Coordinates of C-alpha atoms in Angstrom, one line a residue:
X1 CA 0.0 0.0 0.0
X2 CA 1.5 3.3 -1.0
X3 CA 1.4 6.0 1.7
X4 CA 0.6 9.5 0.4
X5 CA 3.6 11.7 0.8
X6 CA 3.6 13.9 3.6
X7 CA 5.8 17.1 5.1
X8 CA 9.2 16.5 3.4
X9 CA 10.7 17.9 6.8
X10 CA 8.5 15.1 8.8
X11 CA 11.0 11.9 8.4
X12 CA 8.3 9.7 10.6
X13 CA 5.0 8.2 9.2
X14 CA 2.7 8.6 11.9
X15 CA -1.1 6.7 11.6
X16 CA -3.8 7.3 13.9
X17 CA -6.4 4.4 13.4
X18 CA -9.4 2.9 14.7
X19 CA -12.3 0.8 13.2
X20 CA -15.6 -0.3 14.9
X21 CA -15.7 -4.4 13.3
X22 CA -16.9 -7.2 15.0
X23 CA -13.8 -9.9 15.8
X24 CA -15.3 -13.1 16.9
X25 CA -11.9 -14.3 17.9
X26 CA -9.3 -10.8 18.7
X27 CA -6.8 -12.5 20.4
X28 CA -5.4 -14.2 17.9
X29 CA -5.2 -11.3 15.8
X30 CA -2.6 -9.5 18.4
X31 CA 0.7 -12.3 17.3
X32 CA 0.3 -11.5 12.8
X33 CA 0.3 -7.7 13.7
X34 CA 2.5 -7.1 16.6
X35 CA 5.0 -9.3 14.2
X36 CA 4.3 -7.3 11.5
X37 CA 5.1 -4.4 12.9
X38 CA 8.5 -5.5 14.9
X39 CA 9.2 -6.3 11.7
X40 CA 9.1 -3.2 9.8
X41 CA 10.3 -1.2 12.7
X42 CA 7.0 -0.2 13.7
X43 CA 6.1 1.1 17.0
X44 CA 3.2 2.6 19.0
X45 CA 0.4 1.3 20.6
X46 CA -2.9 -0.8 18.9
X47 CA -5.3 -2.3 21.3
X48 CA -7.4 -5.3 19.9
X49 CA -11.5 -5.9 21.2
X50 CA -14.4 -7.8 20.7
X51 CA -15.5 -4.3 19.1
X52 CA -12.7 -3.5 17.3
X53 CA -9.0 -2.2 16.9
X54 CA -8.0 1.4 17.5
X55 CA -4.1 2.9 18.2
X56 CA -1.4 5.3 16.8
X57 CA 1.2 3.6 15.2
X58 CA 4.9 5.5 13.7
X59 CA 7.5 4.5 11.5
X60 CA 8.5 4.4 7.7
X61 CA 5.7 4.9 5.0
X62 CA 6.9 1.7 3.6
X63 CA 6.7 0.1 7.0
X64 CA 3.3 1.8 7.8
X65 CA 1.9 1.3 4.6
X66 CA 1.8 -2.6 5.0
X67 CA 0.6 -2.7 8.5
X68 CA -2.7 -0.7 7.3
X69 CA -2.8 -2.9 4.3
X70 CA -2.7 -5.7 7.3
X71 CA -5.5 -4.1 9.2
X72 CA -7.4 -3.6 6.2
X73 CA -7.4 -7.2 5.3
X74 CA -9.0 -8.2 8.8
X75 CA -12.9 -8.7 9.1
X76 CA -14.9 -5.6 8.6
X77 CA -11.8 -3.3 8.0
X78 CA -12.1 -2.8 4.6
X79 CA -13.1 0.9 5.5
X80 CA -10.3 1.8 8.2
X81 CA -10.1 5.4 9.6
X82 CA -6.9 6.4 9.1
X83 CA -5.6 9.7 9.9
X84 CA -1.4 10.3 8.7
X85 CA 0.6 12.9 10.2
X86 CA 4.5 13.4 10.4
X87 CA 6.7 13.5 13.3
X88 CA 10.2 14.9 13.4
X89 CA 11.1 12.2 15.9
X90 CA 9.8 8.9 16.2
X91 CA 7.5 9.9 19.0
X92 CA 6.7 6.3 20.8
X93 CA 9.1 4.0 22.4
X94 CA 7.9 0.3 22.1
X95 CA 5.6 -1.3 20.3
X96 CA 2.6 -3.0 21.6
X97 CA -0.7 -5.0 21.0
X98 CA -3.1 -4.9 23.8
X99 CA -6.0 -6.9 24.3
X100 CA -9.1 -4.9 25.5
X101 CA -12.3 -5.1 26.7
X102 CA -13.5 -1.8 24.6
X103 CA -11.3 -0.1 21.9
X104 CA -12.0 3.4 23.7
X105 CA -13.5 2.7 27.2
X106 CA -16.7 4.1 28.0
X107 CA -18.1 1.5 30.4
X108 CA -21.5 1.9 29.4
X109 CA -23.1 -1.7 28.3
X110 CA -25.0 -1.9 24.8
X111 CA -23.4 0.7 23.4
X112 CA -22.9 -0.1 19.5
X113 CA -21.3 2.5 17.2
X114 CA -22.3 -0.1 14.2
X115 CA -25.8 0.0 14.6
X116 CA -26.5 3.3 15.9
X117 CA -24.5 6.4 15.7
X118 CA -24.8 10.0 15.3
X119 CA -24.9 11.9 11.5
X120 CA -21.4 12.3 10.3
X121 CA -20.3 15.8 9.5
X122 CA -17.8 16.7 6.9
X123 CA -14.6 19.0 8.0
X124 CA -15.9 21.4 5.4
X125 CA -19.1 21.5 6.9
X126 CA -18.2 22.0 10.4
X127 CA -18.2 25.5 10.6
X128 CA -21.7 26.5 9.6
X129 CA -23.3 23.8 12.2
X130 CA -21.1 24.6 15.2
X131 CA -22.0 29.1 14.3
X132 CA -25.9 27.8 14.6
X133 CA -27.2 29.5 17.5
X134 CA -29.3 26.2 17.2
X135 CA -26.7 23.8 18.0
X136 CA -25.3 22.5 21.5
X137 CA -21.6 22.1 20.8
X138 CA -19.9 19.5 23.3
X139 CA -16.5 18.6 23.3
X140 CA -16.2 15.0 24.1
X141 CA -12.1 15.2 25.1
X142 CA -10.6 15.3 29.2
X143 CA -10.0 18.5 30.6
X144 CA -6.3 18.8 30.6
X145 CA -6.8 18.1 25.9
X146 CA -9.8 20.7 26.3
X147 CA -7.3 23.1 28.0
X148 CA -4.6 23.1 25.2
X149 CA -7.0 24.1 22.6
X150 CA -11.0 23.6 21.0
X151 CA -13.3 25.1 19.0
X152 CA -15.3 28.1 19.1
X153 CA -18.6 28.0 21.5
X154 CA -17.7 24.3 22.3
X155 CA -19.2 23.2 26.4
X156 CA -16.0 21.8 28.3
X157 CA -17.4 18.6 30.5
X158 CA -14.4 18.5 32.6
X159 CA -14.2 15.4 32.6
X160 CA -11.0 13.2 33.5
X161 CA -11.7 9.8 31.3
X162 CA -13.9 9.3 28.9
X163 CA -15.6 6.8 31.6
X164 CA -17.0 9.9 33.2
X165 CA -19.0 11.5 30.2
X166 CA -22.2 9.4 30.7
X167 CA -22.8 10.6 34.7
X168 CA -22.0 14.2 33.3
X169 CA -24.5 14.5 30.4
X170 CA -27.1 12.6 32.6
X171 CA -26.9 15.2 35.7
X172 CA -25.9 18.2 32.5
X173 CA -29.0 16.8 30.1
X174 CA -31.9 19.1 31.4
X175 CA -29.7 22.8 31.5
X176 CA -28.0 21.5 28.3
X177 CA -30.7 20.6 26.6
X178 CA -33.7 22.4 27.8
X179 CA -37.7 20.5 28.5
X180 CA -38.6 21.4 25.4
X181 CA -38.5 19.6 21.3
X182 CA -34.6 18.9 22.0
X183 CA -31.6 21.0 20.2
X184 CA -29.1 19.5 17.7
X185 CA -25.9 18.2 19.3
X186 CA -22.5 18.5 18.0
X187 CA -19.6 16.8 19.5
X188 CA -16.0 16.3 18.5
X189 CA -13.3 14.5 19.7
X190 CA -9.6 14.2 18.7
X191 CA -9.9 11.4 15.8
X192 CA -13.2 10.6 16.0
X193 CA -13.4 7.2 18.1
X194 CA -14.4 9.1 21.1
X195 CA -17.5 10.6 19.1
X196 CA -18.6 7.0 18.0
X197 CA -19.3 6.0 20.9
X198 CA -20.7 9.4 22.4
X199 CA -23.2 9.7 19.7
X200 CA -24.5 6.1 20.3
X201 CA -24.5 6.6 23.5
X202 CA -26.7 10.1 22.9
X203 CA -28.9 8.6 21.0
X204 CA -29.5 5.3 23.2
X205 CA -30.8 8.2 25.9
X206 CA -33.4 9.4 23.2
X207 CA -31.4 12.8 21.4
X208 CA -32.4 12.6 18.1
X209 CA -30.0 15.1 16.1
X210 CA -26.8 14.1 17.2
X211 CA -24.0 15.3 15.0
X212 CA -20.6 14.4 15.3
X213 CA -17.4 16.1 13.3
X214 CA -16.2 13.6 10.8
X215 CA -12.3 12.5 11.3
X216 CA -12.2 14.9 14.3
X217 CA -10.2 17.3 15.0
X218 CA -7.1 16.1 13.5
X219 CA -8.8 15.9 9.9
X220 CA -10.2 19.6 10.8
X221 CA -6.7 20.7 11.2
X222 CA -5.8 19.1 7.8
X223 CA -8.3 20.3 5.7
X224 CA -9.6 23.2 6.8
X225 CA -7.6 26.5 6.2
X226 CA -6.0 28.4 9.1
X227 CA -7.7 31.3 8.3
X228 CA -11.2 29.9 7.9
X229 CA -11.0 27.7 11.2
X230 CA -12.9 28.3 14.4
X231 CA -10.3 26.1 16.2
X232 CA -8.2 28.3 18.8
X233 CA -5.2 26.5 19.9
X234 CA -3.6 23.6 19.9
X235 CA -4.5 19.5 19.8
X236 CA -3.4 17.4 22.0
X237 CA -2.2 14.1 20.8
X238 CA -1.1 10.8 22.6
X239 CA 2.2 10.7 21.2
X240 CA 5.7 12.8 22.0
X241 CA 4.8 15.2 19.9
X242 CA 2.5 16.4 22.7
X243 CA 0.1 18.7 20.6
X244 CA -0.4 20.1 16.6
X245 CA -1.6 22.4 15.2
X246 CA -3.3 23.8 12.0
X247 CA -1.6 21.6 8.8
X248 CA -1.1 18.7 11.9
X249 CA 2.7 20.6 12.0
X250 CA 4.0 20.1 15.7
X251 CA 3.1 22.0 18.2
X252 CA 4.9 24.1 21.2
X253 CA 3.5 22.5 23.9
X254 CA 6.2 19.8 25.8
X255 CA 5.2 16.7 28.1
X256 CA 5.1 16.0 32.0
X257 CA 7.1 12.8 31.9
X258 CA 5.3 12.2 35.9
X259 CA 1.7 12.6 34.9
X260 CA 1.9 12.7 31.0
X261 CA -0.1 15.9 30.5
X262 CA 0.6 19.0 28.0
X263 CA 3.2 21.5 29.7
X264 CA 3.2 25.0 28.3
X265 CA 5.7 27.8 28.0
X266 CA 4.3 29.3 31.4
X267 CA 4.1 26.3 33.0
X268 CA 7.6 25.6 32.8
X269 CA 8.3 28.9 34.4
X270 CA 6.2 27.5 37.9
X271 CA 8.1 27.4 40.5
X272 CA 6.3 23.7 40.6
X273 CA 7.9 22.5 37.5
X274 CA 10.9 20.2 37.7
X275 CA 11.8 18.9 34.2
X276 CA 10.9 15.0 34.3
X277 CA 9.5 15.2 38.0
X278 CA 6.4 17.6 38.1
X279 CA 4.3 20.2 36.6
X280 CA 1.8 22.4 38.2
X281 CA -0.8 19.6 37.6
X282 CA 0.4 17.2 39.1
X283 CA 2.7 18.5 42.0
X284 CA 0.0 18.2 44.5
X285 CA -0.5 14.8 43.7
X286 CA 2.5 13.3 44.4
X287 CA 4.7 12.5 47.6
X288 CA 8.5 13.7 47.8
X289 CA 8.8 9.7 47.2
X290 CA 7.8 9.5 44.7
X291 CA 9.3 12.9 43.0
X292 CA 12.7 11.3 44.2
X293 CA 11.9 8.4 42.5
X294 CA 10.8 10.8 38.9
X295 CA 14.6 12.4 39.8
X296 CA 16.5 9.8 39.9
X297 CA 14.7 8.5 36.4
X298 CA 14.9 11.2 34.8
X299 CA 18.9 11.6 36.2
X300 CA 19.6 8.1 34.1
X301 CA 17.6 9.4 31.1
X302 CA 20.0 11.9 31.1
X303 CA 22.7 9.6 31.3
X304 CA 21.6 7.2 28.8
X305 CA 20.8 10.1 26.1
X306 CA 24.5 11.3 27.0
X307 CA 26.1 8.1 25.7
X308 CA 23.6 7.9 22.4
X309 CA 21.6 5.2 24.4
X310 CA 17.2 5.3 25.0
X311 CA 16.3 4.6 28.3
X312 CA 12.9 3.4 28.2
X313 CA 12.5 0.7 31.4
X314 CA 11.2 2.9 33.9
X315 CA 7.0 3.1 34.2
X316 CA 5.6 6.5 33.3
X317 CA 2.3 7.0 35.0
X318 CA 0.1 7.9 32.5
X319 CA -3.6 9.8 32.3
X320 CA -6.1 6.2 31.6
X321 CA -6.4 7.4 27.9
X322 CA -3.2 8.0 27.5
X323 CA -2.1 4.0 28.8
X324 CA -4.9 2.8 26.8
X325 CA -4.3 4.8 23.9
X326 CA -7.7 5.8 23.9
X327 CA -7.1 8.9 21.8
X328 CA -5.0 7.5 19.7
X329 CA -7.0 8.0 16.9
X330 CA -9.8 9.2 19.0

């Protein structure tokens, strides 16, 4: 499979996936792909379900192009969201294949994107729904991605996981949504796995115009023009990369290696910032035992990266999206 050329200056192929297909038996899909994928010097994370596959995977185009050729060849995959970006670096580690209960956890039971799901809207389209006084725009991400950057008018659930947006739009449903013929609901989400499952779930509670952006946010940033866009910031992405922007180009934001959230310019200038131990976030969160222990990690990274060596054995904790690679593609 030939992978469109991307950013000349972008050496890494990155490939944000997911697919909602029915796998009688996932397991034994996880020993083919994760193969593959050592193979062609792939790495990232794809996690495997009953429901599905979804992850972010980086390497060559070559090497990328016959993993989604792979995937594509799998029961109902024919039709595989894919969403390519470049990375300077190769921004993951390891590679892995996880086994899952859901693709994107939601914890909800008899929620099923394939037979019921919100109206897809096209990038192009986006804008004119989203302006409509008409329309209840909800953005479907944690509060720590809504923080780096959204669109325009868009309701911030401040939610931590995705596991939490059911409870919120149940106890939210009457202010948001008013006693009355309801309004139309737009939501969005990083790559659009997140929406899949919100719409369902939306319309499993009876909303009948759900709308959700097509792609998410990651193919809005692609397609549409910088100056046209009603997105103000930046994305946040579950890779090193930390966050894009418009033409998915890198962003500025860097990375708390102790609780894997976005770290801006100003954040780095709190007195609460220690590079590789804490961030203003999560400094309250942690014991000096456990910043020690972030010190002393972060000391041999330092030492490893001195003598050209990647030091990748200690455990980052990691938001639950993050670990599961929920937003991957989502």
């Amino acid at each position: 499979m030939q992978i469109p050329h991307l950013d000349s200056n972008a050496p890494v192929c990155v490939a944000a996936l997911y697919r909602f297909a029915p796998f009688e038996d996932f397991a034994s899909l996880r020993a083919p792909l994760l193969a593959l994928c050592n193979r062609e010097g792939i790495r990232g994370t794809l996690l495997l379900a009953h429901e599905g596959i979804n992850g972010t995977i980086a390497g060559s185009r070559e090497g990328i192009g016959k993993v989604l050729e792979h995937i594509r060849a799998l029961p109902g995959c024919e039709d595989l969201d894919v969403k390519l970006s470049g990375a300077s670096v190769m921004p993951f580690h390891r590679m892995k294949v996880r086994l899952k209960r859901e693709i994107v956890t939601m914890g909800e039971p008899g929620i099923d994107p394939l037979a019921s799901v919100g109206t897809y809207v096209e990038p192009q389209d986006w804008n004119a729904l989203i302006a409509d006084p008409g329309t209840i725009v909800i953005d479907t991400r944690n509060d720590y991605e809504v923080a780096v950057g959204t669109f325009e008018r868009a309701i911030d659930p401040r939610t931590e996981t995705f596991r939490d947006f059911p409870a919120w739009f149940r106890a939210e449903r009457e202010r948001l949504l008013g006693t009355g013929t309801p309004p139309k609901v737009a939501m969005f989400c990083t790559g659009g796995i997140r929406c899949e499952k919100s719409t369902a779930f939306l319309k499993q509670e009876g909303i009948g115009e759900v709308y959700h952006l097509k792609g998410g946010i990651l193919k809005y940033l692609e397609t549409v023009p910088e100056e046209e866009s009603l997105w103000h910031g930046e994305c946040f992405v579950f890779d090193q990369r930390v966050t894009i922007g418009h033409g998915l180009v890198e962003g500025s934001y860097g990375l708390c290696h102790a609780c894997r959230r976005p770290v801006s310019e100003e954040d780095r200038a709190s007195p609460h910032y220690e590079e590789g131990v804490s961030c203003p976030a999560c400094h309250a969160e942690r014991t000096d035992e456990q910043r020690a222990s972030y010190r002393e990690r972060h000391k041999q990274e330092m030492l490893a990266a001195g003598r050209g060596e990647e030091h990748v054995g200690a455990h980052y904790a990691v938001p639950q999206e993050a670990e599961q690679a929920d937003d991957a593609a989502g």
